[in-house]
Amino acid sequence: MNRLLVALLAAFDAALAVAVGLVVALAPLTLLWIFGFGPEAPWSGLWPTAGRLWQLGHLVPLAVTLPQEFTVPAGISEAAASFTVSLAPLALALFTAVFAGRSGARAARAGAGFIGMLSGTVVVAAAAAGAAVTTANDIATVELWQAVLFPVLVFAVPALGGVLTVAWRAGDDGVVDGVHTALQRRGGAWVEVPGLIARGATIVVMVLIGAGALLLVLSIVLRGAHVLSLFQAGQVDALGASVITLGQLGYVPTFVVWAVSFLAGPGFAVGADTVVSPVGTSVGVLPSIPVLGALPESSSPWLLLLALVPVAAGCLAGWVARSQLVRGHAADAAEHEPVAPRLVIALGIAVTAACAVAVLAVLASGSFGPGALAVVGPEPGPVALAVGLEAGLGAAILLLSPRNQDDDAAAPPRSPLAPQDEAALPATPDDPAASTDHPAADQVPRTPID
């Protein structure tokens, strides 16, 4: 496909991703302006509010300063009137990331992956800069470089991932093919090592995310009464309950990452000097956010068994990688499997999965208000270390353990004779290369009898 056309299509994808994200933020706010604030509400504040919400969803911290006409009647102290909100509703960032990954993959399949990625990134940068300039207000302010850079990273990194994935599978006549050729020259299983590491780490992360989502659902179901009581304590009408529910839905991916950190062991914080983990739960006075009613009030020793989930995820990743190695080199696997590639794959899965979970922990942590709420979410370091050790242990068990004879039976049968012995065997009658001038060894000439 023509590179200019690919660049235009990628730019359209990026513009569409930004537009959908802004509409998702703007639509419920418009309904709130109409039915909640009434006709006297200043419409000039609608777009700045929607733009700031879109920016927060793309990891841009907001410096909030509440006006005195609001803090004085509400009894809010001057120290608590200024704070930072950086805990992002990751649903918006997740949508943009998925859209960017698909756009990058399409551009790569069209033969101009990097051009498409750059085109889309430029459009997102321009849109983010426009949103930062046009949404300026005195209540929620942002740093211009953060308002531009962070949405660009949310789009560019997944788009680059999509490009590299397609390039590794189909080739790109460039850097990726050069790396692939260099690995092929080493011979053996080394050419498959990067792909198996990426696949194994993806399996670990996806299993942990699925298990975290399941744990979140179970927590909400089992402690549904506490969640409903917080809704009732808020004394909100139907419109207010709908706005709160939509806001909590935007934070569902954030809560899933919290659940992943809970599964791994270190847990997460919901304020300064607080912790929610399988080892113990210690929380103070929490804000009246209904979903926080799903937090456990106490811990149980049985919850420590949840640490087996990352180990099981590592086992699954190791089994998939080992199966791919055996399938790709079945002729050599029956006699010998090189240890070095398997060791590198196990370590690569552990390190890559740990880095991915650390990034998720960074994205799912931050500040959510003044005072103690300035520290919310998991600590990236402990969570990454726990996932790396647990998943690495599971992957090593499956990758480095001896294979069973049943596994060897799946390999193609080989002749017990050495190549030179096979060459010394006489040709059989069915062999088209056999010569009629040289009879087989068992065909001895008989002496005629008188």
Coordinates of C-alpha atoms in Angstrom, one line a residue:
M1 CA 0.0 0.0 0.0
N2 CA 1.2 3.6 -0.7
R3 CA 3.0 5.0 2.3
L4 CA 1.1 8.3 2.1
L5 CA -2.2 6.5 2.3
V6 CA -1.0 4.4 5.2
A7 CA 0.1 7.6 7.0
L8 CA -3.3 9.2 6.4
L9 CA -5.2 6.2 7.6
A10 CA -3.1 6.0 10.7
A11 CA -3.7 9.7 11.4
F12 CA -7.4 9.1 11.0
D13 CA -7.2 6.2 13.5
A14 CA -5.4 8.5 16.0
A15 CA -8.0 11.3 15.5
L16 CA -10.8 8.9 16.0
A17 CA -9.3 7.5 19.2
V18 CA -8.9 11.0 20.7
A19 CA -12.5 12.0 19.6
V20 CA -14.1 8.9 21.1
G21 CA -12.2 9.4 24.4
L22 CA -13.4 13.0 24.5
V23 CA -17.0 12.1 23.7
V24 CA -16.9 9.4 26.5
A25 CA -15.9 12.1 28.9
L26 CA -18.2 14.8 27.5
A27 CA -21.4 12.9 27.1
P28 CA -22.2 12.1 30.8
L29 CA -21.0 15.6 31.8
T30 CA -23.5 17.1 29.4
L31 CA -26.3 15.1 31.0
L32 CA -25.1 16.2 34.4
W33 CA -25.1 19.8 33.3
I34 CA -28.6 19.6 31.9
F35 CA -30.4 17.6 34.6
G36 CA -28.2 18.2 37.6
F37 CA -27.1 21.8 37.5
G38 CA -30.1 23.2 35.6
P39 CA -30.3 26.0 33.1
E40 CA -28.4 28.4 35.3
A41 CA -25.2 26.4 35.2
P42 CA -22.4 28.1 33.2
W43 CA -21.9 26.1 30.0
S44 CA -18.4 27.6 29.7
G45 CA -17.2 25.1 32.3
L46 CA -18.4 22.0 30.5
W47 CA -15.5 21.7 28.0
P48 CA -12.7 22.4 30.5
T49 CA -14.2 19.8 32.8
A50 CA -14.4 17.2 30.0
G51 CA -10.9 18.0 28.8
R52 CA -9.4 17.7 32.3
L53 CA -11.2 14.4 32.8
W54 CA -9.8 13.1 29.4
Q55 CA -6.3 14.3 30.5
L56 CA -6.6 12.6 33.9
G57 CA -7.6 9.4 32.1
H58 CA -4.4 9.6 30.1
L59 CA -2.2 9.9 33.2
V60 CA -1.9 13.7 33.4
P61 CA -1.8 14.9 37.0
L62 CA -4.2 17.6 38.0
A63 CA -3.3 20.3 40.5
V64 CA -6.7 21.1 42.1
T65 CA -7.3 24.4 44.0
L66 CA -10.9 24.7 45.4
P67 CA -12.3 28.3 45.5
Q68 CA -13.2 29.9 48.8
E69 CA -16.9 30.2 47.9
F70 CA -16.9 26.4 48.1
T71 CA -14.5 25.6 50.9
V72 CA -15.8 28.1 53.4
P73 CA -19.5 26.8 53.4
A74 CA -18.2 23.2 53.3
G75 CA -15.8 23.7 56.3
I76 CA -12.7 22.7 54.3
S77 CA -9.5 23.9 55.7
E78 CA -7.1 26.0 53.6
A79 CA -4.5 23.3 53.7
A80 CA -6.9 20.8 52.3
A81 CA -8.2 23.1 49.6
S82 CA -5.1 22.5 47.4
F83 CA -4.1 19.0 46.4
T84 CA -3.1 16.8 43.4
V85 CA -5.2 14.2 41.7
S86 CA -3.0 11.7 39.7
L87 CA -4.8 8.4 40.2
A88 CA -6.0 7.8 36.7
P89 CA -9.2 6.2 35.5
L90 CA -7.4 3.7 33.3
A91 CA -10.4 2.8 31.2
L92 CA -9.8 5.8 28.9
A93 CA -6.0 5.0 28.6
L94 CA -6.8 1.3 28.0
F95 CA -9.2 2.3 25.1
T96 CA -6.6 4.5 23.5
A97 CA -3.8 1.9 24.0
V98 CA -5.9 -0.9 22.4
F99 CA -6.9 1.4 19.5
A100 CA -3.2 2.4 19.0
G101 CA -2.0 -1.2 19.0
R102 CA -4.5 -2.2 16.4
S103 CA -3.6 0.9 14.3
G104 CA 0.1 0.1 14.5
A105 CA -0.4 -3.5 13.5
R106 CA -2.5 -2.5 10.5
A107 CA 0.1 -0.1 9.3
A108 CA 2.8 -2.7 9.7
R109 CA 0.8 -5.2 7.7
A110 CA 0.5 -2.6 5.0
G111 CA 4.3 -2.3 4.8
A112 CA 4.7 1.1 6.5
G113 CA 4.5 0.4 10.2
F114 CA 6.9 3.1 11.6
I115 CA 5.5 5.7 9.2
G116 CA 1.9 5.0 10.4
M117 CA 3.0 5.0 14.0
L118 CA 4.7 8.4 13.6
S119 CA 1.7 9.8 11.8
G120 CA -0.7 8.8 14.5
T121 CA 1.6 10.1 17.2
V122 CA 1.8 13.5 15.6
V123 CA -2.0 13.7 15.5
V124 CA -2.3 12.7 19.2
A125 CA 0.3 15.3 20.2
A126 CA -1.5 18.0 18.3
A127 CA -4.8 17.1 19.8
A128 CA -3.4 16.9 23.3
A129 CA -1.7 20.3 23.0
G130 CA -5.0 21.7 21.7
A131 CA -6.9 20.2 24.6
A132 CA -4.3 21.6 27.1
V133 CA -4.6 25.1 25.7
T134 CA -8.4 25.3 25.4
T135 CA -9.2 23.8 28.8
A136 CA -7.2 26.2 31.0
N137 CA -9.0 27.1 34.2
D138 CA -8.1 28.2 37.7
I139 CA -9.6 25.1 39.6
A140 CA -7.7 22.3 37.9
T141 CA -4.4 23.1 36.3
V142 CA -1.9 20.9 34.4
E143 CA 1.7 21.2 33.3
L144 CA 1.8 21.7 29.5
W145 CA 4.6 19.2 28.9
Q146 CA 2.8 16.5 30.9
A147 CA -0.5 17.3 29.1
V148 CA 1.2 16.6 25.8
L149 CA 3.7 13.9 26.6
F150 CA 1.6 11.5 28.6
P151 CA -1.2 11.1 26.1
V152 CA 1.4 10.7 23.3
L153 CA 3.1 7.9 25.3
V154 CA -0.3 6.2 25.9
F155 CA -0.7 6.1 22.1
A156 CA 2.8 5.7 20.8
V157 CA 4.1 2.8 23.0
P158 CA 1.2 0.4 22.2
A159 CA 1.4 1.4 18.5
L160 CA 5.1 0.6 18.5
G161 CA 4.3 -2.7 20.1
G162 CA 1.8 -3.5 17.4
V163 CA 4.4 -2.6 14.7
L164 CA 7.1 -4.8 16.2
T165 CA 4.8 -7.7 16.7
V166 CA 3.8 -7.8 13.1
A167 CA 7.4 -7.1 12.0
W168 CA 8.7 -10.0 14.0
R169 CA 6.2 -12.4 12.5
A170 CA 6.2 -11.2 8.9
G171 CA 9.5 -9.3 8.6
D172 CA 10.1 -5.6 7.9
D173 CA 13.2 -5.5 5.7
G174 CA 14.9 -3.5 8.4
V175 CA 16.1 -3.7 12.0
V176 CA 13.8 -6.5 13.1
D177 CA 14.9 -8.7 10.2
G178 CA 18.5 -8.0 11.1
V179 CA 18.0 -9.2 14.6
H180 CA 16.1 -12.2 13.3
T181 CA 19.0 -13.1 10.9
A182 CA 21.6 -12.7 13.6
L183 CA 19.7 -15.1 15.8
Q184 CA 19.3 -17.6 13.0
R185 CA 23.1 -17.6 12.5
R186 CA 23.5 -18.8 16.0
G187 CA 21.5 -21.8 15.0
G188 CA 19.3 -24.1 17.2
A189 CA 16.5 -22.6 19.3
W190 CA 17.9 -19.1 19.7
V191 CA 15.9 -17.7 16.9
E192 CA 12.7 -18.5 18.9
V193 CA 13.9 -17.1 22.2
P194 CA 12.6 -13.5 21.9
G195 CA 9.2 -14.6 20.6
L196 CA 8.8 -17.2 23.4
I197 CA 9.8 -14.7 26.1
A198 CA 7.2 -12.2 24.8
R199 CA 4.6 -14.9 24.5
G200 CA 5.3 -16.3 28.0
A201 CA 5.3 -12.9 29.7
T202 CA 2.1 -12.0 27.9
I203 CA 0.5 -15.2 29.2
V204 CA 1.6 -14.4 32.8
V205 CA 0.3 -10.9 32.7
M206 CA -3.0 -11.9 31.1
V207 CA -3.6 -14.7 33.6
L208 CA -2.9 -12.3 36.5
I209 CA -5.2 -9.7 35.0
G210 CA -8.0 -12.3 34.6
A211 CA -7.5 -13.6 38.1
G212 CA -7.4 -10.0 39.5
A213 CA -10.7 -9.2 37.7
L214 CA -12.3 -12.4 39.1
L215 CA -11.1 -11.5 42.6
L216 CA -12.6 -8.0 42.2
V217 CA -15.9 -9.4 41.2
L218 CA -16.0 -11.9 44.0
S219 CA -15.1 -9.1 46.5
I220 CA -17.9 -6.9 45.3
V221 CA -20.4 -9.8 45.4
L222 CA -19.4 -11.0 48.8
R223 CA -19.4 -7.6 50.3
G224 CA -22.2 -6.2 48.3
A225 CA -24.1 -5.1 51.4
H226 CA -21.2 -2.8 52.5
V227 CA -21.1 -1.3 49.0
L228 CA -24.9 -0.6 49.0
S229 CA -24.7 0.9 52.5
L230 CA -22.1 3.4 51.2
F231 CA -24.4 4.3 48.3
Q232 CA -27.2 4.9 50.8
A233 CA -25.0 6.9 53.1
G234 CA -24.2 9.3 50.3
Q235 CA -27.9 10.3 50.0
V236 CA -27.7 10.9 46.3
D237 CA -30.5 10.8 43.8
A238 CA -30.7 8.7 40.7
L239 CA -28.6 11.1 38.7
G240 CA -25.9 11.3 41.4
A241 CA -25.9 7.5 41.7
S242 CA -25.5 7.2 37.9
V243 CA -22.5 9.7 37.9
I244 CA -20.8 7.8 40.8
T245 CA -21.3 4.5 39.0
L246 CA -19.9 5.8 35.8
G247 CA -16.9 7.2 37.6
Q248 CA -16.3 3.9 39.3
L249 CA -16.5 2.0 36.0
G250 CA -13.8 4.3 34.7
Y251 CA -11.6 3.1 37.5
V252 CA -12.3 -0.7 37.0
P253 CA -8.9 -1.3 35.3
T254 CA -7.2 0.5 38.1
F255 CA -9.0 -1.7 40.7
V256 CA -8.0 -4.8 38.7
V257 CA -4.3 -3.8 39.0
W258 CA -4.9 -3.4 42.8
A259 CA -6.3 -6.9 42.9
V260 CA -3.2 -8.2 41.0
S261 CA -1.0 -6.7 43.6
F262 CA -3.1 -8.4 46.2
L263 CA -2.7 -11.7 44.5
A264 CA 1.1 -11.3 44.3
G265 CA 1.3 -10.6 48.0
P266 CA 2.5 -7.0 48.6
G267 CA -1.0 -5.6 48.3
F268 CA -1.8 -1.9 48.0
A269 CA -2.5 1.2 50.0
V270 CA -5.6 3.3 50.3
G271 CA -3.9 6.1 52.1
A272 CA -0.7 6.9 54.0
D273 CA 0.3 4.2 56.5
T274 CA -2.4 1.8 55.2
V275 CA -2.1 -1.6 53.6
V276 CA -4.5 -4.2 52.1
S277 CA -2.8 -7.5 51.6
P278 CA -3.2 -11.2 52.3
V279 CA -0.8 -10.9 55.2
G280 CA -2.9 -8.2 56.9
T281 CA -5.3 -5.3 56.4
S282 CA -4.9 -2.0 58.1
V283 CA -6.9 0.9 56.9
G284 CA -8.1 4.1 58.6
V285 CA -11.0 6.2 57.8
L286 CA -11.9 5.8 54.1
P287 CA -13.8 8.2 51.9
S288 CA -17.4 7.3 51.2
I289 CA -16.7 5.8 47.8
P290 CA -19.0 2.8 47.4
V291 CA -16.5 0.5 45.7
L292 CA -14.2 0.8 48.7
G293 CA -16.8 -1.1 50.7
A294 CA -15.5 -4.2 48.9
L295 CA -12.1 -4.0 50.7
P296 CA -11.7 -6.9 53.2
E297 CA -11.9 -5.9 56.9
S298 CA -9.5 -8.6 58.0
S299 CA -7.1 -11.2 56.5
S300 CA -7.0 -15.0 56.7
P301 CA -4.0 -17.3 56.5
W302 CA -5.8 -19.0 53.6
L303 CA -5.4 -15.9 51.5
L304 CA -1.7 -16.6 51.3
L305 CA -2.6 -19.4 48.9
L306 CA -3.4 -16.7 46.4
A307 CA 0.4 -16.4 45.8
L308 CA 0.1 -19.7 43.9
V309 CA -1.7 -17.9 41.1
P310 CA 1.4 -16.2 39.8
V311 CA 3.3 -19.5 40.1
A312 CA 0.6 -21.2 38.1
A313 CA 0.7 -18.5 35.5
G314 CA 4.5 -19.0 35.2
C315 CA 3.9 -22.8 34.9
L316 CA 1.5 -22.2 32.0
A317 CA 3.9 -19.8 30.3
G318 CA 6.8 -22.3 30.7
W319 CA 4.7 -25.2 29.4
V320 CA 3.7 -23.2 26.3
A321 CA 7.3 -22.1 25.7
R322 CA 8.6 -25.7 26.2
S323 CA 6.0 -27.1 23.8
Q324 CA 6.9 -24.6 21.1
L325 CA 10.6 -25.5 21.5
V326 CA 9.9 -29.2 21.2
R327 CA 7.6 -28.7 18.2
G328 CA 10.1 -26.4 16.4
H329 CA 13.1 -28.7 17.0
A330 CA 11.5 -32.1 17.2
A331 CA 14.4 -33.8 15.4
D332 CA 16.9 -32.8 18.1
A333 CA 14.6 -32.8 21.1
A334 CA 14.5 -36.6 21.3
E335 CA 18.3 -36.7 22.1
H336 CA 19.2 -33.3 23.5
E337 CA 17.6 -30.0 24.5
P338 CA 20.1 -27.2 25.0
V339 CA 19.8 -25.8 28.5
A340 CA 21.0 -22.2 27.7
P341 CA 18.0 -21.2 25.6
R342 CA 15.6 -22.6 28.1
L343 CA 17.3 -20.8 30.9
V344 CA 17.3 -17.5 29.0
I345 CA 13.5 -18.0 28.3
A346 CA 12.7 -18.7 32.0
L347 CA 14.7 -15.6 33.1
G348 CA 13.2 -13.5 30.3
I349 CA 9.7 -14.4 31.2
A350 CA 10.3 -13.6 34.9
V351 CA 12.0 -10.2 34.1
T352 CA 9.6 -9.2 31.4
A353 CA 6.5 -10.1 33.4
A354 CA 7.9 -8.2 36.5
C355 CA 8.6 -5.1 34.4
A356 CA 5.1 -5.2 32.9
V357 CA 3.4 -5.5 36.3
A358 CA 5.7 -2.7 37.6
V359 CA 4.4 -0.4 34.8
L360 CA 0.8 -1.4 35.6
A361 CA 1.4 -0.6 39.3
V362 CA 2.8 2.8 38.4
L363 CA -0.2 3.6 36.3
A364 CA -2.6 2.4 39.0
S365 CA -1.1 4.4 41.8
G366 CA -1.0 8.1 42.7
S367 CA -2.8 10.8 44.7
F368 CA -6.6 11.0 45.0
G369 CA -7.0 13.9 47.4
P370 CA -5.5 15.8 50.3
G371 CA -3.8 14.4 53.4
A372 CA -3.6 10.7 53.6
L373 CA -5.1 10.2 50.2
A374 CA -2.0 11.5 48.6
V375 CA -0.7 7.8 48.7
V376 CA -3.0 5.4 47.0
G377 CA -2.3 2.2 45.1
P378 CA 0.4 -0.5 45.0
E379 CA 4.1 0.0 45.3
P380 CA 5.7 -1.0 42.0
G381 CA 9.0 -2.4 43.4
P382 CA 7.6 -5.0 45.8
V383 CA 4.9 -6.1 43.3
A384 CA 7.4 -6.5 40.5
L385 CA 9.8 -8.5 42.7
A386 CA 7.0 -10.8 43.9
V387 CA 5.6 -11.4 40.4
G388 CA 9.1 -12.0 39.0
L389 CA 10.0 -14.5 41.7
E390 CA 6.7 -16.4 41.6
A391 CA 6.2 -16.5 37.9
G392 CA 9.9 -17.2 37.3
L393 CA 9.7 -20.2 39.6
G394 CA 6.7 -21.6 37.8
A395 CA 8.3 -21.0 34.4
A396 CA 11.6 -22.6 35.5
I397 CA 9.8 -25.7 36.8
L398 CA 8.3 -26.4 33.3
L399 CA 11.3 -25.2 31.2
L400 CA 14.2 -26.7 33.1
S401 CA 12.8 -30.0 34.4
P402 CA 13.6 -33.3 32.6
R403 CA 11.1 -34.3 30.0
N404 CA 9.2 -37.6 30.3
Q405 CA 9.6 -40.5 27.9
D406 CA 6.1 -39.9 26.8
D407 CA 7.2 -36.5 25.5
D408 CA 10.0 -38.0 23.6
A409 CA 7.6 -40.4 22.0
A410 CA 6.0 -37.5 20.3
A411 CA 9.2 -36.7 18.4
P412 CA 9.6 -38.3 14.9
P413 CA 11.4 -41.8 15.1
R414 CA 15.0 -41.8 14.2
S415 CA 17.2 -44.6 12.9
P416 CA 19.4 -46.2 15.6
L417 CA 22.2 -46.4 13.1
A418 CA 24.7 -43.7 12.5
P419 CA 24.6 -41.9 9.1
Q420 CA 27.6 -43.8 7.9
D421 CA 26.1 -47.2 8.9
E422 CA 22.9 -46.3 7.0
A423 CA 24.9 -45.5 3.9
A424 CA 26.6 -48.9 4.2
L425 CA 23.4 -50.8 4.1
P426 CA 22.6 -52.5 0.7
A427 CA 19.9 -51.0 -1.4
T428 CA 16.5 -52.6 -1.1
P429 CA 14.5 -53.7 -4.1
D430 CA 12.0 -50.9 -3.5
D431 CA 14.8 -48.3 -3.7
P432 CA 14.7 -46.7 -7.2
A433 CA 18.4 -46.1 -6.9
A434 CA 19.2 -49.8 -6.5
S435 CA 21.2 -51.4 -9.3
T436 CA 20.2 -54.7 -10.9
D437 CA 23.9 -55.5 -11.4
H438 CA 24.5 -56.0 -7.7
P439 CA 22.1 -58.4 -6.1
A440 CA 21.2 -58.2 -2.4
A441 CA 23.5 -60.0 0.0
D442 CA 20.9 -62.6 0.9
Q443 CA 20.4 -63.6 -2.8
V444 CA 23.1 -66.4 -3.0
P445 CA 23.5 -68.1 -6.5
R446 CA 22.4 -71.7 -6.4
T447 CA 24.3 -74.7 -8.0
P448 CA 22.2 -76.6 -10.5
I449 CA 21.5 -80.3 -9.5
D450 CA 21.9 -83.0 -12.1

